[in-house]
Structure formats: structure tokens, C-alpha cells
Short mmCIF file of C-alpha atoms in Angstrom, two decimals:
data_model
loop_
_atom_site.label_atom_id
_atom_site.label_comp_id
_atom_site.label_asym_id
_atom_site.label_seq_id
_atom_site.Cartn_x
_atom_site.Cartn_y
_atom_site.Cartn_z
CA MET A 341 58.95 11.71 131.23
CA LEU A 342 59.81 15.40 131.54
CA ASP A 343 61.39 16.12 134.91
CA THR A 344 62.34 19.30 136.74
CA ASP A 345 65.70 19.48 134.96
CA PHE A 346 63.90 19.47 131.61
CA PHE A 347 61.87 22.52 132.60
CA ARG A 348 64.97 24.32 133.89
CA ARG A 349 66.64 23.62 130.53
CA TRP A 350 63.55 25.02 128.78
CA MET A 351 63.68 28.30 130.69
CA THR A 352 67.47 28.58 130.36
CA ALA A 353 67.30 27.92 126.62
CA THR A 354 64.54 30.52 126.30
CA ALA A 355 66.66 33.08 128.11
CA ALA A 356 69.58 32.36 125.78
CA ALA A 357 67.38 32.61 122.68
CA VAL A 358 65.81 35.88 123.82
CA ASP A 359 69.26 37.27 124.61
CA ARG A 360 70.52 36.22 121.18
CA GLU A 361 67.48 37.60 119.31
CA ALA A 362 66.74 40.68 121.45
CA ALA A 363 67.82 43.16 118.79
CA TYR A 364 65.72 41.37 116.16
CA LEU A 365 62.65 41.38 118.41
CA THR A 366 63.10 45.07 119.10
CA ASP A 367 63.48 45.79 115.38
CA LEU A 368 60.17 44.04 114.73
CA ASP A 369 58.59 45.99 117.58
CA SER A 370 60.00 49.25 116.22
CA ALA A 371 57.79 48.90 113.16
CA ILE A 372 54.46 48.34 114.91
CA GLY A 373 54.99 48.75 118.66
CA ASP A 374 57.00 50.46 121.37
CA ALA A 375 60.44 49.26 120.20
CA ASP A 376 61.16 47.60 123.53
CA HIS A 377 59.97 43.99 123.17
CA GLY A 378 63.44 42.51 122.89
CA SER A 379 64.99 44.48 125.72
CA ASN A 380 61.99 43.88 127.98
CA LEU A 381 62.05 40.11 127.51
CA GLN A 382 65.84 40.07 127.77
CA ARG A 383 65.61 41.67 131.21
CA GLY A 384 62.77 39.39 132.27
CA PHE A 385 64.35 36.10 131.29
CA ALA A 386 67.68 37.14 132.79
CA ALA A 387 65.75 37.52 136.06
CA VAL A 388 64.19 34.09 135.51
CA THR A 389 67.62 32.48 135.07
CA ALA A 390 68.96 34.20 138.19
CA ALA A 391 65.96 33.15 140.27
CA LEU A 392 66.20 29.52 139.13
CA GLU A 393 69.89 29.44 140.11
CA LYS A 394 69.34 31.13 143.46
CA ASP A 395 66.50 28.96 144.69
CA PRO A 396 66.03 25.92 142.41
CA PRO A 397 62.40 24.72 142.36
CA GLN A 398 61.77 21.03 142.97
CA THR A 399 58.98 20.30 140.48
CA PRO A 400 58.21 21.16 136.84
CA GLY A 401 55.19 23.18 137.89
CA ALA A 402 57.23 25.15 140.41
CA VAL A 403 59.81 26.02 137.74
CA LEU A 404 57.17 27.59 135.52
CA MET A 405 55.39 29.30 138.40
CA LEU A 406 58.66 30.92 139.50
CA ALA A 407 59.48 31.97 135.95
CA GLY A 408 56.04 33.49 135.51
CA ARG A 409 56.32 35.49 138.73
CA GLN A 410 59.71 36.84 137.68
CA LEU A 411 58.39 37.97 134.30
CA ILE A 412 55.40 39.73 135.83
CA SER A 413 57.59 41.57 138.32
CA THR A 414 60.41 42.56 135.94
CA VAL A 415 58.91 43.07 132.46
CA GLY A 416 56.97 46.24 131.71
CA GLY A 417 54.17 46.78 129.24
CA ALA A 418 51.93 43.94 128.15
CA SER A 419 54.63 41.31 127.67
CA GLY A 420 55.28 40.69 131.37
CA PRO A 421 51.68 39.98 132.39
CA LEU A 422 51.01 37.93 129.24
CA TYR A 423 54.10 35.72 129.42
CA GLY A 424 53.83 35.57 133.19
CA THR A 425 50.25 34.39 132.93
CA LEU A 426 51.19 31.81 130.31
CA LEU A 427 53.90 30.23 132.45
CA ARG A 428 52.13 30.54 135.80
CA ARG A 429 48.92 28.98 134.51
CA THR A 430 50.81 26.21 132.71
CA GLY A 431 52.78 25.51 135.90
CA LYS A 432 49.63 25.50 137.99
CA GLU A 433 48.05 22.95 135.66
CA LEU A 434 51.06 20.66 136.08
CA GLY A 435 50.48 20.62 139.82
CA GLU A 436 53.07 19.08 142.14
CA ALA A 437 54.08 16.12 139.98
CA SER A 438 57.83 15.37 139.95
CA ALA A 439 57.67 14.57 136.22
CA VAL A 440 55.05 14.83 133.50
CA THR A 441 54.41 13.40 130.05
CA ARG A 442 54.48 15.42 126.85
CA ASP A 443 50.72 15.02 126.58
CA GLU A 444 50.28 16.39 130.08
CA LEU A 445 52.47 19.34 129.21
CA ALA A 446 50.46 19.91 126.02
CA ARG A 447 47.22 20.05 128.01
CA ALA A 448 48.75 22.36 130.60
CA LEU A 449 50.20 24.64 127.92
CA SER A 450 46.79 24.81 126.25
CA ALA A 451 45.32 25.98 129.54
CA GLY A 452 48.08 28.58 129.80
CA VAL A 453 47.40 29.80 126.27
CA ALA A 454 43.67 30.03 127.04
CA ALA A 455 44.49 32.18 130.07
CA VAL A 456 46.56 34.50 127.86
CA ALA A 457 43.68 34.77 125.39
CA LYS A 458 41.30 35.67 128.20
CA LEU A 459 43.68 38.22 129.71
CA GLY A 460 44.35 39.95 126.40
CA GLY A 461 40.89 39.48 124.93
CA ALA A 462 42.56 38.18 121.78
CA ALA A 463 41.96 35.29 119.41
CA ALA A 464 43.68 33.55 116.51
CA GLY A 465 44.30 35.91 113.61
CA ASP A 466 44.53 39.07 115.72
CA LYS A 467 48.29 39.31 115.01
CA THR A 468 49.47 38.53 118.53
CA MET A 469 51.56 35.92 120.34
CA LEU A 470 48.51 33.64 120.21
CA ASP A 471 49.06 33.11 116.48
CA ALA A 472 52.18 31.12 117.38
CA LEU A 473 51.08 29.69 120.72
CA LEU A 474 47.68 28.28 119.75
CA PRO A 475 48.93 26.01 116.92
CA ALA A 476 52.03 25.10 118.91
CA ALA A 477 50.06 23.94 121.94
CA GLU A 478 47.83 21.83 119.70
CA ALA A 479 50.78 20.33 117.81
CA LEU A 480 52.65 19.53 121.01
CA GLY A 481 50.33 16.57 121.38
CA THR A 482 52.06 15.12 118.32
CA SER A 483 55.72 15.99 119.00
CA PHE A 484 58.10 18.75 120.07
CA GLU A 485 59.22 19.17 116.47
CA ALA A 486 55.61 19.57 115.30
CA ALA A 487 55.07 22.25 117.95
CA LEU A 488 58.21 24.07 116.78
CA ASP A 489 57.10 23.96 113.14
CA ALA A 490 53.61 25.16 114.07
CA ALA A 491 54.95 28.06 116.13
CA ARG A 492 57.31 29.24 113.41
CA THR A 493 54.62 28.92 110.75
CA GLY A 494 52.20 30.81 112.97
CA ALA A 495 54.66 33.64 113.57
CA LEU A 496 55.37 34.02 109.84
CA ALA A 497 51.65 33.95 109.10
CA THR A 498 51.21 37.21 111.05
CA VAL A 499 53.01 39.19 108.31
CA PRO A 500 49.95 39.72 106.05
CA LEU A 501 47.53 40.19 108.96
CA GLN A 502 46.14 43.49 110.18
CA ALA A 503 46.58 43.84 113.94
CA ARG A 504 43.36 43.86 115.94
CA LYS A 505 44.86 43.96 119.44
CA GLY A 506 47.57 45.87 121.25
CA ARG A 507 49.50 48.93 120.18
CA ALA A 508 49.91 47.62 116.65
CA SER A 509 46.13 47.82 116.17
CA TYR A 510 46.42 51.64 116.33
CA LEU A 511 48.21 51.48 112.98
CA GLY A 512 45.29 49.84 111.21
CA GLU A 513 46.22 48.75 107.69
CA ARG A 514 49.79 50.01 108.21
CA SER A 515 50.37 47.04 110.51
CA ILE A 516 50.08 44.76 107.46
CA GLY A 517 53.40 43.50 106.12
CA HIS A 518 55.17 43.26 109.47
CA GLN A 519 55.83 40.10 111.48
CA ASP A 520 54.35 40.36 114.95
CA PRO A 521 57.09 40.61 117.60
CA GLY A 522 54.96 38.78 120.21
CA ALA A 523 54.33 35.84 117.90
CA THR A 524 58.04 35.82 117.10
CA SER A 525 59.12 35.69 120.74
CA ALA A 526 56.48 33.02 121.37
CA ALA A 527 58.10 30.96 118.60
CA LEU A 528 61.43 31.38 120.42
CA LEU A 529 59.82 30.00 123.59
CA ILE A 530 58.59 26.94 121.70
CA ALA A 531 61.94 26.55 119.91
CA ALA A 532 63.59 26.47 123.33
CA LEU A 533 61.11 23.81 124.42
CA ALA A 534 62.14 21.65 121.48
CA GLU A 535 65.79 22.39 122.23
CA ALA A 536 65.31 21.22 125.82
CA ASP A 537 64.14 17.92 124.35
CA GLY A 538 67.24 17.72 122.19
CA ALA A 539 65.85 19.09 118.94
CA ASP A 540 67.49 21.88 116.98
CA GLY A 541 65.63 24.87 118.38
CA GLY A 542 67.55 27.60 116.61
CA ALA A 543 66.13 30.98 115.79
CA ALA A 544 62.44 31.60 115.27
#
């Protein structure tokens, strides 16, 4: 069972990964976006870590709800609302249970991903964070490692795609050949999830 401590580890590991890879994320965003994805997420997840330490939530769902609120209130642009929606909706789906199974988390994460798709009006293949999150949520039903592999594969698969959503879509064909920064940070989130379970999360 995945308890509240597991979800705190997940968010803390995500914050560490984002901090470690912030420059890389911003480099990716420099090519097809606003060149602020890394710094924005770095600020947001630092706020998440501080909030979790200041007032520790008592359930897995509450951990994700708190993290989502922090991201929405501290991260500018599209990243804050999208990641905030992902975590808040996933947390809401988990309800008030003191611990959940991996299958329950997979279903909740799928609901969170669906909420992101609705908010952004995006789908698989649009060269967005969904290209990592959709396969990861599906693979999580199998194992954490499968979710990690799916997320990384999904992020890499955005390289040959032409962006159809977000600022990168303004570039048209010039967006081809660049890895999507949102899909890359989403892979970091899933890597941190696997790390919280004891797997080798590492870089996306």
C-alpha cells in the first residue's frame, strides 16, 4: 500500500529532480517556448516542498491537493495550471483514504491526466506533456518501472512531432526536431514516482 509518506517522497523527489534538471528544461523551452519552463517549475516545486514541511497533510490525496494548489499559485504561464490540475484532480480521486494501492493511484492519475487534456484541449501526438503522461498512466497499472519507461519513451517521441498546442505550435514545422519541455518535465514527475517506490528514477 502507498501511504502518505510515499506521496511526500514523490513530491520531494520531483522537486529535487526539477531543481537538478531546471537548466536542461529551460534549454529545451528556449528552442520552442518562452525559455522559462525550468525556472518556473523550480520555483513551484520549491513552494510545494516548503508547504509540505510547514503543514504536513495527513492523507495521500491531501498531499497532492496541497501540491497542486501551490503550483497553481506560484507557477506562471501554462505550466502552473496544467500541473496543478493534474495533481489536484489526482488527489481528489484518491479521496480521504490513508493509503492506496498502485492500481488505485493509476486510476486516479488517469483521471488527472484526462483533466489536463480537457483544460489544454490537447491529445496524444500534439507534442505536449500528455505524450509522456498518457502512456505512463496506462503503464502504471503494470508497474512503476513500466510507467517510467513509458514516460521517457513518450517524451523522446515528441522530437519528430510538429507541435499543435501551446506556444510551440506558433513555430509550425520549425517545432520539429525538438524534444517537448512539458513532456520532459512530465517524465521527471513519473521518474520521481518510481524513485519514491525505490526504483532508479534518475534523469528523464
